[in-house]
């Protein structure tokens, strides 16, 4: 920026002081403009106003509850209001798109869910991990396999043997066709050398109706997370044979892992993580990751998640990206196997 400095002769000290003020004012404007253009200084005061946190699912669900407790704690860490906004619709496409298309200025973030690793394989959207700035994985609820409490199966190996012996006989449910729990069961069977179509999938609107169908005898298997099956397990109406995770559940520590029971390394779970649009400045990214890391360790967060029965799992920044990429790859393999990938 060019600033013309002109000192006029005559007029005495007052005129000289006046022109000095003009010079200083012009110099100040130039410095301000330069500061905006200089990388690393534009966001020094962030955040200076409220932040919006998009949720791609309806209010009242597990994702909404997780987002709201994170939002509340984020307000305390950053000193600005965090407004949670539900943008549901299109099987998660609407909300995930709203996050990706927002300005990468730190004032719009969102909670991404496992469906973002599935939707592009189904042809529902082109969005993938490449369209976001991954901040922190905050939650993971591993898949588990439930049967009726009086079912003859004592272990997951007993169930799988029956599926293999009687293809088409043992129906399963727990979510819609191609949903996370459908893929969990299909992936497990594939990894164990069983045709995933040997256990026909009965679509449902979620884990709750799928479990009710199990209790009523409409299906023989319900695939879902342990927190979702908790009330029926506690009521001794269903039993869980296995959890698809590397570690046992703190909620039901007696449920064995798939690895321990079969030797299979297959894991699958519904995850949630905080993300921002692609291109978020590095300094804002760091501030948010540091804040989310602190929240993950906060007793208020762990206490809330534990009370709800939700699993917690943390991975920040690049570690979250690696987790997301692995999840995306696994989803693609299974969805191709069951004919759901386009």
PDB file of N, CA and C in Angstrom, residues 45-127:
ATOM      1  N   UNK A  45      -6.800 -14.127  17.092  1.00  0.00           N
ATOM      2  CA  UNK A  45      -7.811 -13.865  18.118  1.00  0.00           C
ATOM      3  C   UNK A  45      -8.953 -14.878  18.087  1.00  0.00           C
ATOM      4  N   UNK A  46      -8.898 -15.845  17.190  1.00  0.00           N
ATOM      5  CA  UNK A  46      -9.991 -16.813  17.073  1.00  0.00           C
ATOM      6  C   UNK A  46     -10.175 -17.581  18.373  1.00  0.00           C
ATOM      7  N   UNK A  47     -11.428 -17.814  18.788  1.00  0.00           N
ATOM      8  CA  UNK A  47     -12.692 -17.376  18.185  1.00  0.00           C
ATOM      9  C   UNK A  47     -13.181 -16.047  18.773  1.00  0.00           C
ATOM     10  N   UNK A  48     -13.719 -15.225  17.915  1.00  0.00           N
ATOM     11  CA  UNK A  48     -14.224 -13.927  18.340  1.00  0.00           C
ATOM     12  C   UNK A  48     -15.750 -13.854  18.328  1.00  0.00           C
ATOM     13  N   UNK A  49     -16.397 -14.929  17.877  1.00  0.00           N
ATOM     14  CA  UNK A  49     -17.862 -14.957  17.829  1.00  0.00           C
ATOM     15  C   UNK A  49     -18.343 -16.403  17.966  1.00  0.00           C
ATOM     16  N   UNK A  50     -19.649 -16.642  18.068  1.00  0.00           N
ATOM     17  CA  UNK A  50     -20.176 -17.999  18.260  1.00  0.00           C
ATOM     18  C   UNK A  50     -19.791 -18.969  17.144  1.00  0.00           C
ATOM     19  N   UNK A  51     -19.730 -20.215  17.506  1.00  0.00           N
ATOM     20  CA  UNK A  51     -19.371 -21.298  16.591  1.00  0.00           C
ATOM     21  C   UNK A  51     -20.608 -22.172  16.358  1.00  0.00           C
ATOM     22  N   UNK A  52     -20.808 -22.619  15.129  1.00  0.00           N
ATOM     23  CA  UNK A  52     -21.903 -23.530  14.803  1.00  0.00           C
ATOM     24  C   UNK A  52     -21.368 -24.948  14.672  1.00  0.00           C
ATOM     25  N   UNK A  53     -22.055 -25.887  15.311  1.00  0.00           N
ATOM     26  CA  UNK A  53     -21.678 -27.300  15.238  1.00  0.00           C
ATOM     27  C   UNK A  53     -22.844 -28.057  14.598  1.00  0.00           C
ATOM     28  N   UNK A  54     -22.639 -28.501  13.346  1.00  0.00           N
ATOM     29  CA  UNK A  54     -23.688 -29.212  12.620  1.00  0.00           C
ATOM     30  C   UNK A  54     -23.749 -30.690  13.036  1.00  0.00           C
ATOM     31  N   UNK A  55     -24.978 -31.195  13.168  1.00  0.00           N
ATOM     32  CA  UNK A  55     -25.235 -32.607  13.437  1.00  0.00           C
ATOM     33  C   UNK A  55     -26.028 -33.161  12.253  1.00  0.00           C
ATOM     34  N   UNK A  56     -25.523 -34.171  11.542  1.00  0.00           N
ATOM     35  CA  UNK A  56     -26.209 -34.666  10.343  1.00  0.00           C
ATOM     36  C   UNK A  56     -27.422 -35.548  10.625  1.00  0.00           C
ATOM     37  N   UNK A  57     -27.815 -35.668  11.877  1.00  0.00           N
ATOM     38  CA  UNK A  57     -28.925 -36.527  12.256  1.00  0.00           C
ATOM     39  C   UNK A  57     -29.903 -35.763  13.140  1.00  0.00           C
ATOM     40  N   UNK A  58     -31.094 -36.321  13.312  1.00  0.00           N
ATOM     41  CA  UNK A  58     -32.163 -35.644  14.045  1.00  0.00           C
ATOM     42  C   UNK A  58     -31.844 -35.510  15.533  1.00  0.00           C
ATOM     43  N   UNK A  59     -32.496 -34.549  16.165  1.00  0.00           N
ATOM     44  CA  UNK A  59     -32.341 -34.336  17.609  1.00  0.00           C
ATOM     45  C   UNK A  59     -32.883 -35.538  18.369  1.00  0.00           C
ATOM     46  N   UNK A  60     -32.251 -35.827  19.507  1.00  0.00           N
ATOM     47  CA  UNK A  60     -32.728 -36.889  20.374  1.00  0.00           C
ATOM     48  C   UNK A  60     -31.971 -38.191  20.263  1.00  0.00           C
ATOM     49  N   UNK A  61     -31.177 -38.363  19.218  1.00  0.00           N
ATOM     50  CA  UNK A  61     -30.421 -39.601  19.042  1.00  0.00           C
ATOM     51  C   UNK A  61     -29.062 -39.554  19.711  1.00  0.00           C
ATOM     52  N   UNK A  62     -28.313 -40.638  19.568  1.00  0.00           N
ATOM     53  CA  UNK A  62     -27.000 -40.727  20.196  1.00  0.00           C
ATOM     54  C   UNK A  62     -25.996 -39.734  19.650  1.00  0.00           C
ATOM     55  N   UNK A  63     -26.043 -39.482  18.338  1.00  0.00           N
ATOM     56  CA  UNK A  63     -25.124 -38.518  17.738  1.00  0.00           C
ATOM     57  C   UNK A  63     -25.425 -37.115  18.241  1.00  0.00           C
ATOM     58  N   UNK A  64     -26.708 -36.790  18.319  1.00  0.00           N
ATOM     59  CA  UNK A  64     -27.131 -35.484  18.826  1.00  0.00           C
ATOM     60  C   UNK A  64     -26.686 -35.295  20.273  1.00  0.00           C
ATOM     61  N   UNK A  65     -26.879 -36.322  21.100  1.00  0.00           N
ATOM     62  CA  UNK A  65     -26.497 -36.236  22.512  1.00  0.00           C
ATOM     63  C   UNK A  65     -24.990 -36.059  22.667  1.00  0.00           C
ATOM     64  N   UNK A  66     -24.218 -36.803  21.864  1.00  0.00           N
ATOM     65  CA  UNK A  66     -22.762 -36.696  21.918  1.00  0.00           C
ATOM     66  C   UNK A  66     -22.306 -35.315  21.483  1.00  0.00           C
ATOM     67  N   UNK A  67     -22.905 -34.796  20.409  1.00  0.00           N
ATOM     68  CA  UNK A  67     -22.542 -33.466  19.911  1.00  0.00           C
ATOM     69  C   UNK A  67     -22.841 -32.390  20.947  1.00  0.00           C
ATOM     70  N   UNK A  68     -23.956 -32.518  21.638  1.00  0.00           N
ATOM     71  CA  UNK A  68     -24.356 -31.477  22.596  1.00  0.00           C
ATOM     72  C   UNK A  68     -23.466 -31.446  23.830  1.00  0.00           C
ATOM     73  N   UNK A  69     -23.035 -32.593  24.311  1.00  0.00           N
ATOM     74  CA  UNK A  69     -22.134 -32.559  25.465  1.00  0.00           C
ATOM     75  C   UNK A  69     -20.768 -32.014  25.044  1.00  0.00           C
ATOM     76  N   UNK A  70     -20.318 -32.358  23.837  1.00  0.00           N
ATOM     77  CA  UNK A  70     -19.052 -31.816  23.332  1.00  0.00           C
ATOM     78  C   UNK A  70     -19.179 -30.307  23.143  1.00  0.00           C
ATOM     79  N   UNK A  71     -20.310 -29.871  22.584  1.00  0.00           N
ATOM     80  CA  UNK A  71     -20.528 -28.443  22.370  1.00  0.00           C
ATOM     81  C   UNK A  71     -20.511 -27.658  23.671  1.00  0.00           C
ATOM     82  N   UNK A  72     -21.145 -28.196  24.695  1.00  0.00           N
ATOM     83  CA  UNK A  72     -21.182 -27.528  26.002  1.00  0.00           C
ATOM     84  C   UNK A  72     -19.781 -27.369  26.581  1.00  0.00           C
ATOM     85  N   UNK A  73     -19.000 -28.426  26.497  1.00  0.00           N
ATOM     86  CA  UNK A  73     -17.645 -28.377  27.040  1.00  0.00           C
ATOM     87  C   UNK A  73     -16.725 -27.526  26.173  1.00  0.00           C
ATOM     88  N   UNK A  74     -16.977 -27.492  24.868  1.00  0.00           N
ATOM     89  CA  UNK A  74     -16.173 -26.677  23.965  1.00  0.00           C
ATOM     90  C   UNK A  74     -16.381 -25.194  24.255  1.00  0.00           C
ATOM     91  N   UNK A  75     -17.594 -24.827  24.629  1.00  0.00           N
ATOM     92  CA  UNK A  75     -17.866 -23.439  25.015  1.00  0.00           C
ATOM     93  C   UNK A  75     -16.962 -23.013  26.166  1.00  0.00           C
ATOM     94  N   UNK A  76     -16.810 -23.889  27.150  1.00  0.00           N
ATOM     95  CA  UNK A  76     -15.981 -23.579  28.318  1.00  0.00           C
ATOM     96  C   UNK A  76     -14.508 -23.441  27.930  1.00  0.00           C
ATOM     97  N   UNK A  77     -14.076 -24.282  26.997  1.00  0.00           N
ATOM     98  CA  UNK A  77     -12.664 -24.265  26.589  1.00  0.00           C
ATOM     99  C   UNK A  77     -12.321 -23.046  25.731  1.00  0.00           C
ATOM    100  N   UNK A  78     -13.254 -22.641  24.868  1.00  0.00           N
ATOM    101  CA  UNK A  78     -12.970 -21.579  23.895  1.00  0.00           C
ATOM    102  C   UNK A  78     -13.522 -20.219  24.282  1.00  0.00           C
ATOM    103  N   UNK A  79     -14.445 -20.188  25.237  1.00  0.00           N
ATOM    104  CA  UNK A  79     -14.979 -18.914  25.700  1.00  0.00           C
ATOM    105  C   UNK A  79     -15.979 -18.267  24.766  1.00  0.00           C
ATOM    106  N   UNK A  80     -16.564 -19.073  23.849  1.00  0.00           N
ATOM    107  CA  UNK A  80     -17.588 -18.572  22.932  1.00  0.00           C
ATOM    108  C   UNK A  80     -18.726 -19.592  22.868  1.00  0.00           C
ATOM    109  N   UNK A  81     -19.964 -19.126  22.621  1.00  0.00           N
ATOM    110  CA  UNK A  81     -21.084 -20.063  22.484  1.00  0.00           C
ATOM    111  C   UNK A  81     -20.868 -21.032  21.329  1.00  0.00           C
ATOM    112  N   UNK A  82     -21.301 -22.274  21.516  1.00  0.00           N
ATOM    113  CA  UNK A  82     -21.277 -23.268  20.447  1.00  0.00           C
ATOM    114  C   UNK A  82     -22.721 -23.693  20.204  1.00  0.00           C
ATOM    115  N   UNK A  83     -23.256 -23.306  19.061  1.00  0.00           N
ATOM    116  CA  UNK A  83     -24.652 -23.578  18.734  1.00  0.00           C
ATOM    117  C   UNK A  83     -24.776 -24.879  17.947  1.00  0.00           C
ATOM    118  N   UNK A  84     -25.435 -25.873  18.543  1.00  0.00           N
ATOM    119  CA  UNK A  84     -25.633 -27.162  17.883  1.00  0.00           C
ATOM    120  C   UNK A  84     -26.850 -27.068  16.977  1.00  0.00           C
ATOM    121  N   UNK A  85     -26.657 -27.367  15.700  1.00  0.00           N
ATOM    122  CA  UNK A  85     -27.721 -27.261  14.698  1.00  0.00           C
ATOM    123  C   UNK A  85     -27.893 -28.605  13.998  1.00  0.00           C
ATOM    124  N   UNK A  86     -29.091 -29.164  14.056  1.00  0.00           N
ATOM    125  CA  UNK A  86     -29.378 -30.434  13.390  1.00  0.00           C
ATOM    126  C   UNK A  86     -29.723 -30.202  11.928  1.00  0.00           C
ATOM    127  N   UNK A  87     -28.969 -30.853  11.034  1.00  0.00           N
ATOM    128  CA  UNK A  87     -29.218 -30.774   9.586  1.00  0.00           C
ATOM    129  C   UNK A  87     -29.387 -32.201   9.070  1.00  0.00           C
ATOM    130  N   UNK A  88     -30.482 -32.835   9.461  1.00  0.00           N
ATOM    131  CA  UNK A  88     -30.696 -34.212   9.070  1.00  0.00           C
ATOM    132  C   UNK A  88     -31.347 -34.301   7.690  1.00  0.00           C
ATOM    133  N   UNK A  89     -31.356 -35.492   7.141  1.00  0.00           N
ATOM    134  CA  UNK A  89     -31.954 -35.707   5.823  1.00  0.00           C
ATOM    135  C   UNK A  89     -31.007 -36.412   4.876  1.00  0.00           C
ATOM    136  N   UNK A  90     -31.578 -37.160   3.928  1.00  0.00           N
ATOM    137  CA  UNK A  90     -30.764 -37.830   2.922  1.00  0.00           C
ATOM    138  C   UNK A  90     -29.838 -38.878   3.476  1.00  0.00           C
ATOM    139  N   UNK A  91     -30.266 -39.565   4.556  1.00  0.00           N
ATOM    140  CA  UNK A  91     -29.437 -40.605   5.194  1.00  0.00           C
ATOM    141  C   UNK A  91     -28.080 -40.060   5.631  1.00  0.00           C
ATOM    142  N   UNK A  92     -28.081 -38.806   6.087  1.00  0.00           N
ATOM    143  CA  UNK A  92     -26.849 -38.194   6.571  1.00  0.00           C
ATOM    144  C   UNK A  92     -26.155 -37.303   5.563  1.00  0.00           C
ATOM    145  N   UNK A  93     -26.594 -37.359   4.313  1.00  0.00           N
ATOM    146  CA  UNK A  93     -25.929 -36.595   3.250  1.00  0.00           C
ATOM    147  C   UNK A  93     -26.071 -35.089   3.468  1.00  0.00           C
ATOM    148  N   UNK A  94     -27.276 -34.641   3.860  1.00  0.00           N
ATOM    149  CA  UNK A  94     -27.536 -33.210   4.000  1.00  0.00           C
ATOM    150  C   UNK A  94     -26.588 -32.562   5.010  1.00  0.00           C
ATOM    151  N   UNK A  95     -26.497 -33.131   6.186  1.00  0.00           N
ATOM    152  CA  UNK A  95     -25.650 -32.540   7.223  1.00  0.00           C
ATOM    153  C   UNK A  95     -24.171 -32.610   6.913  1.00  0.00           C
ATOM    154  N   UNK A  96     -23.729 -33.749   6.398  1.00  0.00           N
ATOM    155  CA  UNK A  96     -22.306 -33.877   6.061  1.00  0.00           C
ATOM    156  C   UNK A  96     -21.924 -32.910   4.932  1.00  0.00           C
ATOM    157  N   UNK A  97     -22.859 -32.669   4.018  1.00  0.00           N
ATOM    158  CA  UNK A  97     -22.608 -31.714   2.944  1.00  0.00           C
ATOM    159  C   UNK A  97     -22.514 -30.294   3.495  1.00  0.00           C
ATOM    160  N   UNK A  98     -23.395 -29.960   4.431  1.00  0.00           N
ATOM    161  CA  UNK A  98     -23.377 -28.623   5.039  1.00  0.00           C
ATOM    162  C   UNK A  98     -22.041 -28.341   5.721  1.00  0.00           C
ATOM    163  N   UNK A  99     -21.477 -29.338   6.367  1.00  0.00           N
ATOM    164  CA  UNK A  99     -20.170 -29.169   7.020  1.00  0.00           C
ATOM    165  C   UNK A  99     -19.092 -28.924   5.967  1.00  0.00           C
ATOM    166  N   UNK A 100     -19.067 -29.780   4.949  1.00  0.00           N
ATOM    167  CA  UNK A 100     -18.020 -29.706   3.925  1.00  0.00           C
ATOM    168  C   UNK A 100     -18.053 -28.400   3.144  1.00  0.00           C
ATOM    169  N   UNK A 101     -19.256 -27.848   2.932  1.00  0.00           N
ATOM    170  CA  UNK A 101     -19.397 -26.655   2.095  1.00  0.00           C
ATOM    171  C   UNK A 101     -19.274 -25.349   2.874  1.00  0.00           C
ATOM    172  N   UNK A 102     -19.134 -25.411   4.192  1.00  0.00           N
ATOM    173  CA  UNK A 102     -19.004 -24.198   5.001  1.00  0.00           C
ATOM    174  C   UNK A 102     -17.630 -23.557   4.798  1.00  0.00           C
ATOM    175  N   UNK A 103     -17.528 -22.288   5.145  1.00  0.00           N
ATOM    176  CA  UNK A 103     -16.237 -21.592   5.054  1.00  0.00           C
ATOM    177  C   UNK A 103     -15.255 -22.190   6.060  1.00  0.00           C
ATOM    178  N   UNK A 104     -14.005 -22.429   5.654  1.00  0.00           N
ATOM    179  CA  UNK A 104     -13.012 -23.009   6.562  1.00  0.00           C
ATOM    180  C   UNK A 104     -12.381 -21.950   7.469  1.00  0.00           C
ATOM    181  N   UNK A 105     -13.214 -21.322   8.287  1.00  0.00           N
ATOM    182  CA  UNK A 105     -12.728 -20.242   9.137  1.00  0.00           C
ATOM    183  C   UNK A 105     -12.814 -20.555  10.626  1.00  0.00           C
ATOM    184  N   UNK A 106     -13.214 -21.792  10.945  1.00  0.00           N
ATOM    185  CA  UNK A 106     -13.302 -22.195  12.347  1.00  0.00           C
ATOM    186  C   UNK A 106     -14.632 -21.887  12.996  1.00  0.00           C
ATOM    187  N   UNK A 107     -15.530 -21.223  12.290  1.00  0.00           N
ATOM    188  CA  UNK A 107     -16.811 -20.869  12.884  1.00  0.00           C
ATOM    189  C   UNK A 107     -17.925 -21.849  12.510  1.00  0.00           C
ATOM    190  N   UNK A 108     -17.594 -22.835  11.678  1.00  0.00           N
ATOM    191  CA  UNK A 108     -18.513 -23.932  11.403  1.00  0.00           C
ATOM    192  C   UNK A 108     -17.732 -25.238  11.466  1.00  0.00           C
ATOM    193  N   UNK A 109     -18.154 -26.105  12.382  1.00  0.00           N
ATOM    194  CA  UNK A 109     -17.580 -27.438  12.506  1.00  0.00           C
ATOM    195  C   UNK A 109     -18.751 -28.416  12.513  1.00  0.00           C
ATOM    196  N   UNK A 110     -18.492 -29.686  12.675  1.00  0.00           N
ATOM    197  CA  UNK A 110     -19.587 -30.645  12.695  1.00  0.00           C
ATOM    198  C   UNK A 110     -19.154 -31.965  13.286  1.00  0.00           C
ATOM    199  N   UNK A 111     -20.126 -32.826  13.515  1.00  0.00           N
ATOM    200  CA  UNK A 111     -19.827 -34.172  13.997  1.00  0.00           C
ATOM    201  C   UNK A 111     -20.095 -35.135  12.842  1.00  0.00           C
ATOM    202  N   UNK A 112     -19.047 -35.740  12.345  1.00  0.00           N
ATOM    203  CA  UNK A 112     -19.158 -36.709  11.259  1.00  0.00           C
ATOM    204  C   UNK A 112     -19.389 -38.089  11.861  1.00  0.00           C
ATOM    205  N   UNK A 113     -20.159 -38.920  11.164  1.00  0.00           N
ATOM    206  CA  UNK A 113     -20.434 -40.269  11.646  1.00  0.00           C
ATOM    207  C   UNK A 113     -19.968 -41.297  10.627  1.00  0.00           C
ATOM    208  N   UNK A 114     -19.965 -42.545  11.039  1.00  0.00           N
ATOM    209  CA  UNK A 114     -19.427 -43.626  10.218  1.00  0.00           C
ATOM    210  C   UNK A 114     -20.038 -43.667   8.821  1.00  0.00           C
ATOM    211  N   UNK A 115     -21.260 -43.151   8.676  1.00  0.00           N
ATOM    212  CA  UNK A 115     -21.918 -43.174   7.365  1.00  0.00           C
ATOM    213  C   UNK A 115     -21.143 -42.420   6.292  1.00  0.00           C
ATOM    214  N   UNK A 116     -20.306 -41.459   6.691  1.00  0.00           N
ATOM    215  CA  UNK A 116     -19.523 -40.703   5.723  1.00  0.00           C
ATOM    216  C   UNK A 116     -18.479 -41.595   5.047  1.00  0.00           C
ATOM    217  N   UNK A 117     -18.160 -42.717   5.681  1.00  0.00           N
ATOM    218  CA  UNK A 117     -17.234 -43.688   5.083  1.00  0.00           C
ATOM    219  C   UNK A 117     -17.975 -44.703   4.219  1.00  0.00           C
ATOM    220  N   UNK A 118     -19.304 -44.565   4.138  1.00  0.00           N
ATOM    221  CA  UNK A 118     -20.129 -45.520   3.410  1.00  0.00           C
ATOM    222  C   UNK A 118     -20.864 -44.892   2.228  1.00  0.00           C
ATOM    223  N   UNK A 119     -21.299 -43.630   2.386  1.00  0.00           N
ATOM    224  CA  UNK A 119     -22.231 -43.026   1.436  1.00  0.00           C
ATOM    225  C   UNK A 119     -21.692 -42.921   0.014  1.00  0.00           C
ATOM    226  N   UNK A 120     -20.406 -42.621  -0.121  1.00  0.00           N
ATOM    227  CA  UNK A 120     -19.880 -42.462  -1.477  1.00  0.00           C
ATOM    228  C   UNK A 120     -19.776 -43.802  -2.187  1.00  0.00           C
ATOM    229  N   UNK A 121     -19.609 -44.902  -1.432  1.00  0.00           N
ATOM    230  CA  UNK A 121     -19.591 -46.223  -2.041  1.00  0.00           C
ATOM    231  C   UNK A 121     -20.966 -46.576  -2.610  1.00  0.00           C
ATOM    232  N   UNK A 122     -22.016 -46.043  -1.960  1.00  0.00           N
ATOM    233  CA  UNK A 122     -23.390 -46.305  -2.399  1.00  0.00           C
ATOM    234  C   UNK A 122     -23.842 -45.360  -3.516  1.00  0.00           C
ATOM    235  N   UNK A 123     -23.008 -44.370  -3.821  1.00  0.00           N
ATOM    236  CA  UNK A 123     -23.365 -43.407  -4.848  1.00  0.00           C
ATOM    237  C   UNK A 123     -24.293 -42.316  -4.360  1.00  0.00           C
ATOM    238  N   UNK A 124     -24.407 -42.167  -3.033  1.00  0.00           N
ATOM    239  CA  UNK A 124     -25.287 -41.142  -2.473  1.00  0.00           C
ATOM    240  C   UNK A 124     -24.647 -39.749  -2.493  1.00  0.00           C
ATOM    241  N   UNK A 125     -23.341 -39.712  -2.484  1.00  0.00           N
ATOM    242  CA  UNK A 125     -22.592 -38.459  -2.488  1.00  0.00           C
ATOM    243  C   UNK A 125     -21.163 -38.751  -2.925  1.00  0.00           C
ATOM    244  N   UNK A 126     -20.443 -37.709  -3.299  1.00  0.00           N
ATOM    245  CA  UNK A 126     -19.026 -37.874  -3.629  1.00  0.00           C
ATOM    246  C   UNK A 126     -18.132 -37.523  -2.446  1.00  0.00           C
ATOM    247  N   UNK A 127     -18.732 -37.092  -1.344  1.00  0.00           N
ATOM    248  CA  UNK A 127     -17.956 -36.681  -0.180  1.00  0.00           C
ATOM    249  C   UNK A 127     -17.192 -37.853   0.438  1.00  0.00           C
TER     250      UNK A 127
END
